[in-house]
Amino acid sequence: MGRAPCCDKANVKKGPWSPEEDLILKQFIEKRGTGGNWISLPHRAGLKRCGKSCRLRWLNYLRPNIKHGEFSDDEDRIICTLYSSIGSRWSIIAAQLPGRTDNDIKNYWNTKLKKKLLISSSTNNSGTSATILVPSTFPDHHHHHTNINLFSHHHSPYQVSAPSSTYYDQKPVLMNSSNHLNNNNNTTTYSPPNLMSLLSDNQSQHSCSSSDNGSTSNQVSYGTSTTTHAFVGSTQEHNMAYHEGFYNFNITSGVEEDHDEVHKSSSIPTPSGGGVSHSYDPWNERQNGLWSDHQNHQQLEEIKQLVSSNPNHNSGWNFFMADAQEKFMMYY
DNA sequence: AATGCCTTCAACCGCGTTCAG
DNA sequence: TCTGAACGCGGTTGAAGGCAT
């Protein structure tokens, strides 16, 4: 038994949107909003379109501040880094790129960036090992995880407890002749991939200081201060965290900060839930599916720093899911 | 100029997730 | 707690334009 269709297929128009339809939809939403119901919106607006189609058209094309056209090097870098870390979670990646839609990024990746990387990889690795982009599956033999002290493994290879969430099922990594993944009892050692190095040298030259001797540290220096980054959210939140922006907190002490404090102190707004009491209004916080420019800017800058800080060696992301709170961390 | 192939990207489809009743 | 409607996501499709022959 199939799912009931979301609309009367016989009475809805399909295919490309006309300028007239665009105008009707745009004016209606700007004037009345979505009303929290996309299904009824086309009827209310007088459009012979499926609600899903309207939603897509608005989100991907009509809403304000949508950015079309060429992707910048910074955007390339962010996409590559996030793809190498989390795979084809386009909406999450899009959340880090103000004005870009998941569809946009997905198309861009599939049509251009992937090829660019493949070309770069064959160039950069000529005479050495071939670097290929492959989806990897973390071993999934533990649906429950043993707490690991991430902070006791500050040096590469990172310790990774295999996450169980389907979020990671297709996590791609760059593999070269030296295998990045090794199973070791209950933990997987993971030498983070160096996807960014596949981008052009020009793109890889960035100012944040980091060792270029191949050594790995989770500590990233910005000027005279040393900062260690991580992103954290509880499992119930990690979906939201992904959607609404990354959390960050300082782990230089090796002690995880209180979540409430993390949220309070974070420059990135976080959703409510998981015991976090402050109110969260997604519409105010992220109108039209995007953070405000200021918020976007802050997030973007943080990610830029992360991405650009360590492009040439084993910088990377570390994942783990702790059992008790099933925390998800991206550990840099 | 005509044809066929390739690339791009807007739009669709189906399914998992969320949420209200 | 259960159920169904709606949402949101990622994969796929297909029309349109560009390019080579």
mmCIF file of C-alpha atoms (C1' of nucleotides) in Angstrom:
data_model
loop_
_atom_site.group_PDB
_atom_site.id
_atom_site.type_symbol
_atom_site.label_atom_id
_atom_site.label_comp_id
_atom_site.label_asym_id
_atom_site.label_seq_id
_atom_site.Cartn_x
_atom_site.Cartn_y
_atom_site.Cartn_z
ATOM 1 C CA MET A 1 0.000 0.000 0.000
ATOM 2 C CA GLY A 2 1.561 3.206 -1.107
ATOM 3 C CA ARG A 3 1.605 6.559 0.567
ATOM 4 C CA ALA A 4 -1.268 8.851 -0.164
ATOM 5 C CA PRO A 5 -0.249 11.559 -2.613
ATOM 6 C CA CYS A 6 0.349 14.927 -1.045
ATOM 7 C CA CYS A 7 -1.911 16.604 -3.564
ATOM 8 C CA ASP A 8 -4.244 15.893 -6.424
ATOM 9 C CA LYS A 9 -1.722 15.143 -9.116
ATOM 10 C CA ALA A 10 -4.292 15.558 -11.845
ATOM 11 C CA ASN A 11 -5.035 19.140 -10.944
ATOM 12 C CA VAL A 12 -1.593 20.489 -10.296
ATOM 13 C CA LYS A 13 0.807 21.969 -12.751
ATOM 14 C CA LYS A 14 4.236 20.465 -12.976
ATOM 15 C CA GLY A 15 7.447 21.575 -14.557
ATOM 16 C CA PRO A 16 9.169 24.919 -14.682
ATOM 17 C CA TRP A 17 7.620 27.871 -12.957
ATOM 18 C CA SER A 18 6.458 30.804 -15.004
ATOM 19 C CA PRO A 19 7.327 34.372 -13.968
ATOM 20 C CA GLU A 20 3.639 34.902 -13.220
ATOM 21 C CA GLU A 21 3.562 31.987 -10.828
ATOM 22 C CA ASP A 22 6.746 33.202 -9.187
ATOM 23 C CA LEU A 23 5.215 36.602 -8.679
ATOM 24 C CA ILE A 24 2.023 35.213 -7.192
ATOM 25 C CA LEU A 25 3.897 32.980 -4.788
ATOM 26 C CA LYS A 26 6.401 35.629 -3.785
ATOM 27 C CA GLN A 27 3.775 38.276 -3.173
ATOM 28 C CA PHE A 28 1.561 35.895 -1.278
ATOM 29 C CA ILE A 29 4.286 34.730 1.077
ATOM 30 C CA GLU A 30 5.663 38.207 1.616
ATOM 31 C CA LYS A 31 2.203 39.430 2.447
ATOM 32 C CA ARG A 32 0.685 36.507 4.302
ATOM 33 C CA GLY A 33 3.541 34.195 5.153
ATOM 34 C CA THR A 34 3.313 30.475 4.689
ATOM 35 C CA GLY A 35 0.761 30.177 7.427
ATOM 36 C CA GLY A 36 2.650 27.173 8.621
ATOM 37 C CA ASN A 37 1.038 25.010 6.021
ATOM 38 C CA TRP A 38 2.557 24.514 2.618
ATOM 39 C CA ILE A 39 -0.076 22.034 1.540
ATOM 40 C CA SER A 40 -2.865 24.568 1.668
ATOM 41 C CA LEU A 41 -0.749 27.472 0.508
ATOM 42 C CA PRO A 42 -1.146 27.006 -3.268
ATOM 43 C CA HIS A 43 -4.918 26.907 -2.880
ATOM 44 C CA ARG A 44 -4.896 30.038 -0.739
ATOM 45 C CA ALA A 45 -2.563 31.757 -3.154
ATOM 46 C CA GLY A 46 -4.522 30.694 -6.182
ATOM 47 C CA LEU A 47 -1.779 28.559 -7.633
ATOM 48 C CA LYS A 48 -2.317 25.241 -9.344
ATOM 49 C CA ARG A 49 0.764 23.808 -7.786
ATOM 50 C CA CYS A 50 1.584 21.145 -5.258
ATOM 51 C CA GLY A 51 2.458 22.529 -1.842
ATOM 52 C CA LYS A 52 5.785 20.798 -1.943
ATOM 53 C CA SER A 53 6.514 22.407 -5.256
ATOM 54 C CA CYS A 54 5.698 25.827 -3.798
ATOM 55 C CA ARG A 55 7.905 25.220 -0.833
ATOM 56 C CA LEU A 56 10.788 24.163 -3.015
ATOM 57 C CA ARG A 57 10.368 27.095 -5.330
ATOM 58 C CA TRP A 58 10.351 29.496 -2.418
ATOM 59 C CA LEU A 59 13.260 27.968 -0.577
ATOM 60 C CA ASN A 60 15.467 27.428 -3.573
ATOM 61 C CA TYR A 61 14.690 30.407 -5.681
ATOM 62 C CA LEU A 62 12.306 33.060 -4.480
ATOM 63 C CA ARG A 63 13.135 33.723 -0.871
ATOM 64 C CA PRO A 64 15.222 36.795 -0.062
ATOM 65 C CA ASN A 65 19.009 36.715 0.076
ATOM 66 C CA ILE A 66 19.376 33.695 -2.126
ATOM 67 C CA LYS A 67 22.777 33.748 -3.697
ATOM 68 C CA HIS A 68 23.145 32.488 -7.222
ATOM 69 C CA GLY A 69 26.199 32.166 -9.355
ATOM 70 C CA GLU A 70 29.778 31.152 -8.821
ATOM 71 C CA PHE A 71 30.901 29.623 -5.575
ATOM 72 C CA SER A 72 33.865 31.257 -3.940
ATOM 73 C CA ASP A 73 37.013 29.448 -2.894
ATOM 74 C CA ASP A 74 35.945 29.786 0.697
ATOM 75 C CA GLU A 75 32.651 28.182 -0.098
ATOM 76 C CA ASP A 76 34.436 25.399 -1.966
ATOM 77 C CA ARG A 77 36.582 24.803 1.047
ATOM 78 C CA ILE A 78 33.677 24.691 3.416
ATOM 79 C CA ILE A 79 31.761 22.315 1.226
ATOM 80 C CA CYS A 80 34.728 20.018 0.820
ATOM 81 C CA THR A 81 35.555 19.966 4.464
ATOM 82 C CA LEU A 82 32.032 19.377 5.576
ATOM 83 C CA TYR A 83 31.451 16.768 2.898
ATOM 84 C CA SER A 84 34.551 14.939 3.962
ATOM 85 C CA SER A 85 33.286 15.022 7.491
ATOM 86 C CA ILE A 86 29.600 14.424 7.264
ATOM 87 C CA GLY A 87 28.944 13.318 3.739
ATOM 88 C CA SER A 88 26.001 14.364 1.663
ATOM 89 C CA ARG A 89 24.136 16.185 4.395
ATOM 90 C CA TRP A 90 23.397 18.998 2.046
ATOM 91 C CA SER A 91 21.028 20.872 4.278
ATOM 92 C CA ILE A 92 23.633 20.921 7.004
ATOM 93 C CA ILE A 93 26.301 22.109 4.663
ATOM 94 C CA ALA A 94 23.927 24.701 3.279
ATOM 95 C CA ALA A 95 23.315 25.991 6.772
ATOM 96 C CA GLN A 96 26.946 27.039 6.873
ATOM 97 C CA LEU A 97 26.828 28.870 3.588
ATOM 98 C CA PRO A 98 24.653 31.945 3.774
ATOM 99 C CA GLY A 99 22.448 32.347 0.762
ATOM 100 C CA ARG A 100 23.138 28.932 -0.641
ATOM 101 C CA THR A 101 20.538 26.221 -0.759
ATOM 102 C CA ASP A 102 21.023 22.537 -0.255
ATOM 103 C CA ASN A 103 19.902 21.937 -3.812
ATOM 104 C CA ASP A 104 22.411 24.433 -5.076
ATOM 105 C CA ILE A 105 25.244 22.890 -3.172
ATOM 106 C CA LYS A 106 24.229 19.390 -4.128
ATOM 107 C CA ASN A 107 24.178 20.307 -7.791
ATOM 108 C CA TYR A 108 27.420 22.177 -7.492
ATOM 109 C CA TRP A 109 29.102 19.271 -5.804
ATOM 110 C CA ASN A 110 27.821 16.715 -8.269
ATOM 111 C CA THR A 111 28.571 18.697 -11.376
ATOM 112 C CA LYS A 112 31.678 20.681 -10.596
ATOM 113 C CA LEU A 113 33.362 20.343 -7.261
ATOM 114 C CA LYS A 114 33.634 16.581 -7.319
ATOM 115 C CA LYS A 115 35.306 16.710 -10.694
ATOM 116 C CA LYS A 116 37.544 19.501 -9.551
ATOM 117 C CA LEU A 117 38.694 17.393 -6.646
ATOM 118 C CA LEU A 118 39.232 14.340 -8.758
ATOM 119 C CA ILE A 119 41.337 16.319 -11.176
ATOM 120 C CA SER A 120 43.261 17.874 -8.325
ATOM 121 C CA SER A 121 43.786 14.526 -6.713
ATOM 122 C CA SER A 122 45.227 12.986 -9.825
ATOM 123 C CA THR A 123 47.501 15.994 -10.205
ATOM 124 C CA ASN A 124 48.589 16.269 -6.619
ATOM 125 C CA ASN A 125 49.217 12.586 -6.254
ATOM 126 C CA SER A 126 50.928 11.875 -9.521
ATOM 127 C CA GLY A 127 53.791 9.572 -8.865
ATOM 128 C CA THR A 128 52.568 8.779 -5.430
ATOM 129 C CA SER A 129 49.491 7.116 -4.169
ATOM 130 C CA ALA A 130 46.186 7.763 -5.762
ATOM 131 C CA THR A 131 43.740 9.600 -3.607
ATOM 132 C CA ILE A 132 40.161 8.791 -4.158
ATOM 133 C CA LEU A 133 37.002 9.934 -2.576
ATOM 134 C CA VAL A 134 35.098 7.016 -1.275
ATOM 135 C CA PRO A 135 32.149 6.713 1.012
ATOM 136 C CA SER A 136 33.177 4.976 4.132
ATOM 137 C CA THR A 137 31.037 3.244 6.616
ATOM 138 C CA PHE A 138 32.073 3.423 10.147
ATOM 139 C CA PRO A 139 31.937 0.066 11.764
ATOM 140 C CA ASP A 140 28.550 -0.226 13.244
ATOM 141 C CA HIS A 141 29.030 -3.039 15.624
ATOM 142 C CA HIS A 142 28.143 -0.948 18.616
ATOM 143 C CA HIS A 143 24.844 0.698 18.679
ATOM 144 C CA HIS A 144 25.661 1.718 22.169
ATOM 145 C CA HIS A 145 28.944 3.223 22.857
ATOM 146 C CA THR A 146 31.399 3.197 25.564
ATOM 147 C CA ASN A 147 32.255 6.588 26.809
ATOM 148 C CA ILE A 148 35.657 7.504 25.698
ATOM 149 C CA ASN A 149 37.723 10.271 26.976
ATOM 150 C CA LEU A 150 38.262 12.183 23.859
ATOM 151 C CA PHE A 151 40.535 14.560 25.577
ATOM 152 C CA SER A 152 43.012 11.917 26.452
ATOM 153 C CA HIS A 153 43.656 11.462 22.768
ATOM 154 C CA HIS A 154 44.720 14.838 21.751
ATOM 155 C CA HIS A 155 47.134 13.604 19.228
ATOM 156 C CA SER A 156 46.665 11.806 16.036
ATOM 157 C CA PRO A 157 45.528 9.245 15.283
ATOM 158 C CA TYR A 158 42.280 10.339 16.790
ATOM 159 C CA GLN A 159 40.204 7.910 18.671
ATOM 160 C CA VAL A 160 36.809 7.460 17.249
ATOM 161 C CA SER A 161 34.014 5.541 18.754
ATOM 162 C CA ALA A 162 31.957 4.238 15.925
ATOM 163 C CA PRO A 163 28.743 6.163 15.763
ATOM 164 C CA SER A 164 25.610 4.255 15.159
ATOM 165 C CA SER A 165 23.431 6.892 13.719
ATOM 166 C CA THR A 166 22.507 6.658 10.120
ATOM 167 C CA TYR A 167 24.065 10.055 9.921
ATOM 168 C CA TYR A 168 27.351 8.356 9.481
ATOM 169 C CA ASP A 169 26.398 5.482 7.312
ATOM 170 C CA GLN A 170 27.805 7.054 4.251
ATOM 171 C CA LYS A 171 30.421 9.194 5.730
ATOM 172 C CA PRO A 172 32.951 9.628 3.009
ATOM 173 C CA VAL A 173 36.598 9.967 3.660
ATOM 174 C CA LEU A 174 39.560 10.337 1.509
ATOM 175 C CA MET A 175 41.503 7.184 1.380
ATOM 176 C CA ASN A 176 44.977 6.877 0.080
ATOM 177 C CA SER A 177 47.447 4.081 0.204
ATOM 178 C CA SER A 178 47.941 4.553 3.885
ATOM 179 C CA ASN A 179 44.710 3.463 5.335
ATOM 180 C CA HIS A 180 43.076 6.018 7.536
ATOM 181 C CA LEU A 181 40.860 3.646 9.341
ATOM 182 C CA ASN A 182 41.980 0.896 11.588
ATOM 183 C CA ASN A 183 39.838 -1.194 13.764
ATOM 184 C CA ASN A 184 41.230 -1.686 17.141
ATOM 185 C CA ASN A 185 39.028 -3.465 19.593
ATOM 186 C CA ASN A 186 36.173 -1.144 20.260
ATOM 187 C CA THR A 187 37.650 1.933 18.841
ATOM 188 C CA THR A 188 38.549 2.991 15.419
ATOM 189 C CA THR A 189 41.617 5.007 14.898
ATOM 190 C CA TYR A 190 41.037 7.548 12.301
ATOM 191 C CA SER A 191 43.658 9.612 10.667
ATOM 192 C CA PRO A 192 41.605 12.421 9.305
ATOM 193 C CA PRO A 193 41.550 12.792 5.594
ATOM 194 C CA ASN A 194 43.229 15.613 3.849
ATOM 195 C CA LEU A 195 40.596 16.533 1.398
ATOM 196 C CA MET A 196 41.457 20.171 1.412
ATOM 197 C CA SER A 197 44.887 19.513 0.076
ATOM 198 C CA LEU A 198 43.251 18.446 -3.114
ATOM 199 C CA LEU A 199 42.199 21.944 -3.773
ATOM 200 C CA SER A 200 44.632 24.122 -5.544
ATOM 201 C CA ASP A 201 47.753 25.239 -3.789
ATOM 202 C CA ASN A 202 46.509 28.730 -4.017
ATOM 203 C CA GLN A 203 43.432 27.810 -2.096
ATOM 204 C CA SER A 204 45.451 25.991 0.430
ATOM 205 C CA GLN A 205 47.641 28.876 1.397
ATOM 206 C CA HIS A 206 46.074 30.436 4.371
ATOM 207 C CA SER A 207 47.347 32.481 7.118
ATOM 208 C CA CYS A 208 46.417 30.707 10.280
ATOM 209 C CA SER A 209 49.511 29.130 11.601
ATOM 210 C CA SER A 210 49.766 25.443 11.825
ATOM 211 C CA SER A 211 52.530 23.008 11.569
ATOM 212 C CA ASP A 212 53.264 21.901 8.088
ATOM 213 C CA ASN A 213 55.478 19.060 9.006
ATOM 214 C CA GLY A 214 52.746 16.524 8.946
ATOM 215 C CA SER A 215 52.279 16.393 12.637
ATOM 216 C CA THR A 216 48.816 16.645 13.947
ATOM 217 C CA SER A 217 47.378 18.569 16.753
ATOM 218 C CA ASN A 218 43.934 19.487 17.729
ATOM 219 C CA GLN A 219 45.218 22.814 18.753
ATOM 220 C CA VAL A 220 44.884 25.530 16.249
ATOM 221 C CA SER A 221 46.737 28.709 16.730
ATOM 222 C CA TYR A 222 45.235 32.016 15.953
ATOM 223 C CA GLY A 223 47.840 34.635 16.415
ATOM 224 C CA THR A 224 49.180 34.287 19.901
ATOM 225 C CA SER A 225 46.328 32.397 21.399
ATOM 226 C CA THR A 226 45.693 28.748 21.085
ATOM 227 C CA THR A 227 42.199 27.536 20.676
ATOM 228 C CA THR A 228 40.798 24.100 20.485
ATOM 229 C CA HIS A 229 37.512 23.640 18.803
ATOM 230 C CA ALA A 230 34.785 21.163 19.118
ATOM 231 C CA PHE A 231 31.168 21.060 18.299
ATOM 232 C CA VAL A 232 28.785 19.367 20.559
ATOM 233 C CA GLY A 233 25.153 18.608 20.930
ATOM 234 C CA SER A 234 23.121 15.840 22.412
ATOM 235 C CA THR A 235 21.676 13.239 20.135
ATOM 236 C CA GLN A 236 18.255 14.676 20.314
ATOM 237 C CA GLU A 237 19.839 17.917 19.473
ATOM 238 C CA HIS A 238 22.411 16.876 17.022
ATOM 239 C CA ASN A 239 19.955 16.809 14.249
ATOM 240 C CA MET A 240 18.889 20.265 15.227
ATOM 241 C CA ALA A 241 22.436 21.265 15.863
ATOM 242 C CA TYR A 242 23.247 20.371 12.361
ATOM 243 C CA HIS A 243 20.288 22.168 11.057
ATOM 244 C CA GLU A 244 20.575 25.234 13.129
ATOM 245 C CA GLY A 245 24.281 25.690 13.258
ATOM 246 C CA PHE A 246 27.217 24.182 14.989
ATOM 247 C CA TYR A 247 27.874 24.539 18.629
ATOM 248 C CA ASN A 248 31.298 25.320 19.746
ATOM 249 C CA PHE A 249 33.020 25.381 23.023
ATOM 250 C CA ASN A 250 36.428 25.527 24.443
ATOM 251 C CA ILE A 251 37.984 22.306 25.570
ATOM 252 C CA THR A 252 41.403 23.500 26.417
ATOM 253 C CA SER A 253 40.819 22.460 29.967
ATOM 254 C CA GLY A 254 39.931 19.001 28.844
ATOM 255 C CA VAL A 255 36.668 19.322 30.669
ATOM 256 C CA GLU A 256 33.503 19.564 28.795
ATOM 257 C CA GLU A 257 31.576 22.631 29.613
ATOM 258 C CA ASP A 258 28.112 22.542 30.901
ATOM 259 C CA HIS A 259 25.731 22.406 27.997
ATOM 260 C CA ASP A 260 23.711 25.307 29.199
ATOM 261 C CA GLU A 261 26.828 27.300 29.505
ATOM 262 C CA VAL A 262 27.926 26.171 26.149
ATOM 263 C CA HIS A 263 24.734 27.392 24.666
ATOM 264 C CA LYS A 264 24.836 30.598 26.545
ATOM 265 C CA SER A 265 28.372 31.319 25.657
ATOM 266 C CA SER A 266 28.251 30.167 22.128
ATOM 267 C CA SER A 267 28.268 32.777 19.493
ATOM 268 C CA ILE A 268 25.977 30.551 17.527
ATOM 269 C CA PRO A 269 22.344 30.420 18.512
ATOM 270 C CA THR A 270 21.185 27.008 19.511
ATOM 271 C CA PRO A 271 17.811 25.384 19.597
ATOM 272 C CA SER A 272 16.041 24.690 22.768
ATOM 273 C CA GLY A 273 15.762 21.172 23.990
ATOM 274 C CA GLY A 274 17.982 18.738 25.797
ATOM 275 C CA GLY A 275 17.438 20.594 28.994
ATOM 276 C CA VAL A 276 18.307 23.920 27.568
ATOM 277 C CA SER A 277 15.792 26.285 28.896
ATOM 278 C CA HIS A 278 16.161 29.421 26.920
ATOM 279 C CA SER A 279 13.478 29.992 24.391
ATOM 280 C CA TYR A 280 14.105 29.449 20.793
ATOM 281 C CA ASP A 281 12.089 30.800 17.993
ATOM 282 C CA PRO A 282 13.297 29.313 14.768
ATOM 283 C CA TRP A 283 11.375 31.778 12.719
ATOM 284 C CA ASN A 284 12.959 34.727 14.437
ATOM 285 C CA GLU A 285 16.293 33.093 14.694
ATOM 286 C CA ARG A 286 16.505 31.888 11.192
ATOM 287 C CA GLN A 287 14.003 33.455 8.951
ATOM 288 C CA ASN A 288 13.529 31.923 5.569
ATOM 289 C CA GLY A 289 15.675 29.020 6.538
ATOM 290 C CA LEU A 290 18.731 31.102 7.014
ATOM 291 C CA TRP A 291 20.383 32.753 9.896
ATOM 292 C CA SER A 292 20.503 36.474 9.966
ATOM 293 C CA ASP A 293 23.479 37.989 8.241
ATOM 294 C CA HIS A 294 25.192 38.606 11.516
ATOM 295 C CA GLN A 295 24.695 35.087 12.683
ATOM 296 C CA ASN A 296 25.705 33.747 9.326
ATOM 297 C CA HIS A 297 28.752 35.854 9.322
ATOM 298 C CA GLN A 298 29.819 34.599 12.706
ATOM 299 C CA GLN A 299 29.309 31.006 11.742
ATOM 300 C CA LEU A 300 30.996 31.453 8.447
ATOM 301 C CA GLU A 301 33.976 33.112 9.993
ATOM 302 C CA GLU A 302 34.369 30.327 12.495
ATOM 303 C CA ILE A 303 34.243 27.699 9.844
ATOM 304 C CA LYS A 304 36.524 29.622 7.592
ATOM 305 C CA GLN A 305 39.020 29.746 10.379
ATOM 306 C CA LEU A 306 38.698 26.067 11.003
ATOM 307 C CA VAL A 307 38.989 25.160 7.395
ATOM 308 C CA SER A 308 41.757 27.483 6.485
ATOM 309 C CA SER A 309 43.784 26.952 9.583
ATOM 310 C CA ASN A 310 45.118 23.590 8.738
ATOM 311 C CA PRO A 311 44.829 22.721 5.129
ATOM 312 C CA ASN A 312 47.952 20.769 4.475
ATOM 313 C CA HIS A 313 48.164 17.944 6.894
ATOM 314 C CA ASN A 314 46.202 15.751 9.136
ATOM 315 C CA SER A 315 43.707 18.248 10.257
ATOM 316 C CA GLY A 316 40.284 16.852 10.420
ATOM 317 C CA TRP A 317 37.238 15.965 12.299
ATOM 318 C CA ASN A 318 36.735 13.512 14.987
ATOM 319 C CA PHE A 319 33.443 11.936 15.656
ATOM 320 C CA PHE A 320 32.207 10.236 18.651
ATOM 321 C CA MET A 321 28.958 9.461 20.232
ATOM 322 C CA ALA A 322 29.059 9.137 23.938
ATOM 323 C CA ASP A 323 26.716 6.636 25.425
ATOM 324 C CA ALA A 324 25.103 8.522 28.237
ATOM 325 C CA GLN A 325 24.105 11.606 26.408
ATOM 326 C CA GLU A 326 24.972 10.370 22.974
ATOM 327 C CA LYS A 327 26.881 13.440 22.255
ATOM 328 C CA PHE A 328 28.023 14.174 18.854
ATOM 329 C CA MET A 329 31.230 16.005 18.503
ATOM 330 C CA MET A 330 33.241 17.318 15.727
ATOM 331 C CA TYR A 331 36.674 17.635 17.066
ATOM 332 C CA TYR A 332 39.238 19.695 15.345
ATOM 333 C "C1'" DA B 1 23.022 23.990 -40.672
ATOM 334 C "C1'" DA B 2 21.972 19.638 -38.549
ATOM 335 C "C1'" DT B 3 22.759 16.255 -35.329
ATOM 336 C "C1'" DG B 4 24.215 14.050 -31.228
ATOM 337 C "C1'" DC B 5 26.443 14.159 -26.918
ATOM 338 C "C1'" DC B 6 27.465 16.431 -22.600
ATOM 339 C "C1'" DT B 7 26.646 19.505 -18.766
ATOM 340 C "C1'" DT B 8 23.898 22.048 -15.780
ATOM 341 C "C1'" DC B 9 20.342 22.841 -12.651
ATOM 342 C "C1'" DA B 10 15.385 23.325 -11.566
ATOM 343 C "C1'" DA B 11 12.038 20.390 -10.204
ATOM 344 C "C1'" DC B 12 10.092 16.017 -8.830
ATOM 345 C "C1'" DC B 13 9.723 11.826 -6.070
ATOM 346 C "C1'" DG B 14 9.783 8.900 -2.264
ATOM 347 C "C1'" DC B 15 10.882 8.135 2.317
ATOM 348 C "C1'" DG B 16 12.212 9.188 7.131
ATOM 349 C "C1'" DT B 17 11.089 12.388 10.778
ATOM 350 C "C1'" DT B 18 8.266 15.373 13.394
ATOM 351 C "C1'" DC B 19 4.245 16.822 15.535
ATOM 352 C "C1'" DA B 20 -0.523 17.608 16.642
ATOM 353 C "C1'" DG B 21 -4.764 15.527 17.797
ATOM 354 C "C1'" DT C 1 0.665 5.686 23.043
ATOM 355 C "C1'" DC C 2 -0.975 5.696 18.487
ATOM 356 C "C1'" DT C 3 -1.967 7.529 14.040
ATOM 357 C "C1'" DG C 4 -2.024 10.334 10.152
ATOM 358 C "C1'" DA C 5 -0.776 14.678 8.066
ATOM 359 C "C1'" DA C 6 2.798 17.628 6.995
ATOM 360 C "C1'" DC C 7 7.558 18.709 6.713
ATOM 361 C "C1'" DG C 8 12.227 18.228 5.257
ATOM 362 C "C1'" DC C 9 15.744 15.827 3.106
ATOM 363 C "C1'" DG C 10 18.592 13.479 -0.402
ATOM 364 C "C1'" DG C 11 18.538 11.070 -4.711
ATOM 365 C "C1'" DT C 12 17.049 11.228 -9.303
ATOM 366 C "C1'" DT C 13 15.103 12.984 -13.523
ATOM 367 C "C1'" DG C 14 14.564 15.625 -17.554
ATOM 368 C "C1'" DA C 15 14.491 20.002 -20.118
ATOM 369 C "C1'" DA C 16 17.455 23.372 -21.923
ATOM 370 C "C1'" DG C 17 21.597 25.151 -23.465
ATOM 371 C "C1'" DG C 18 26.382 24.515 -24.952
ATOM 372 C "C1'" DC C 19 29.715 22.291 -27.590
ATOM 373 C "C1'" DA C 20 31.870 19.124 -30.882
ATOM 374 C "C1'" DT C 21 31.549 16.850 -35.110
#
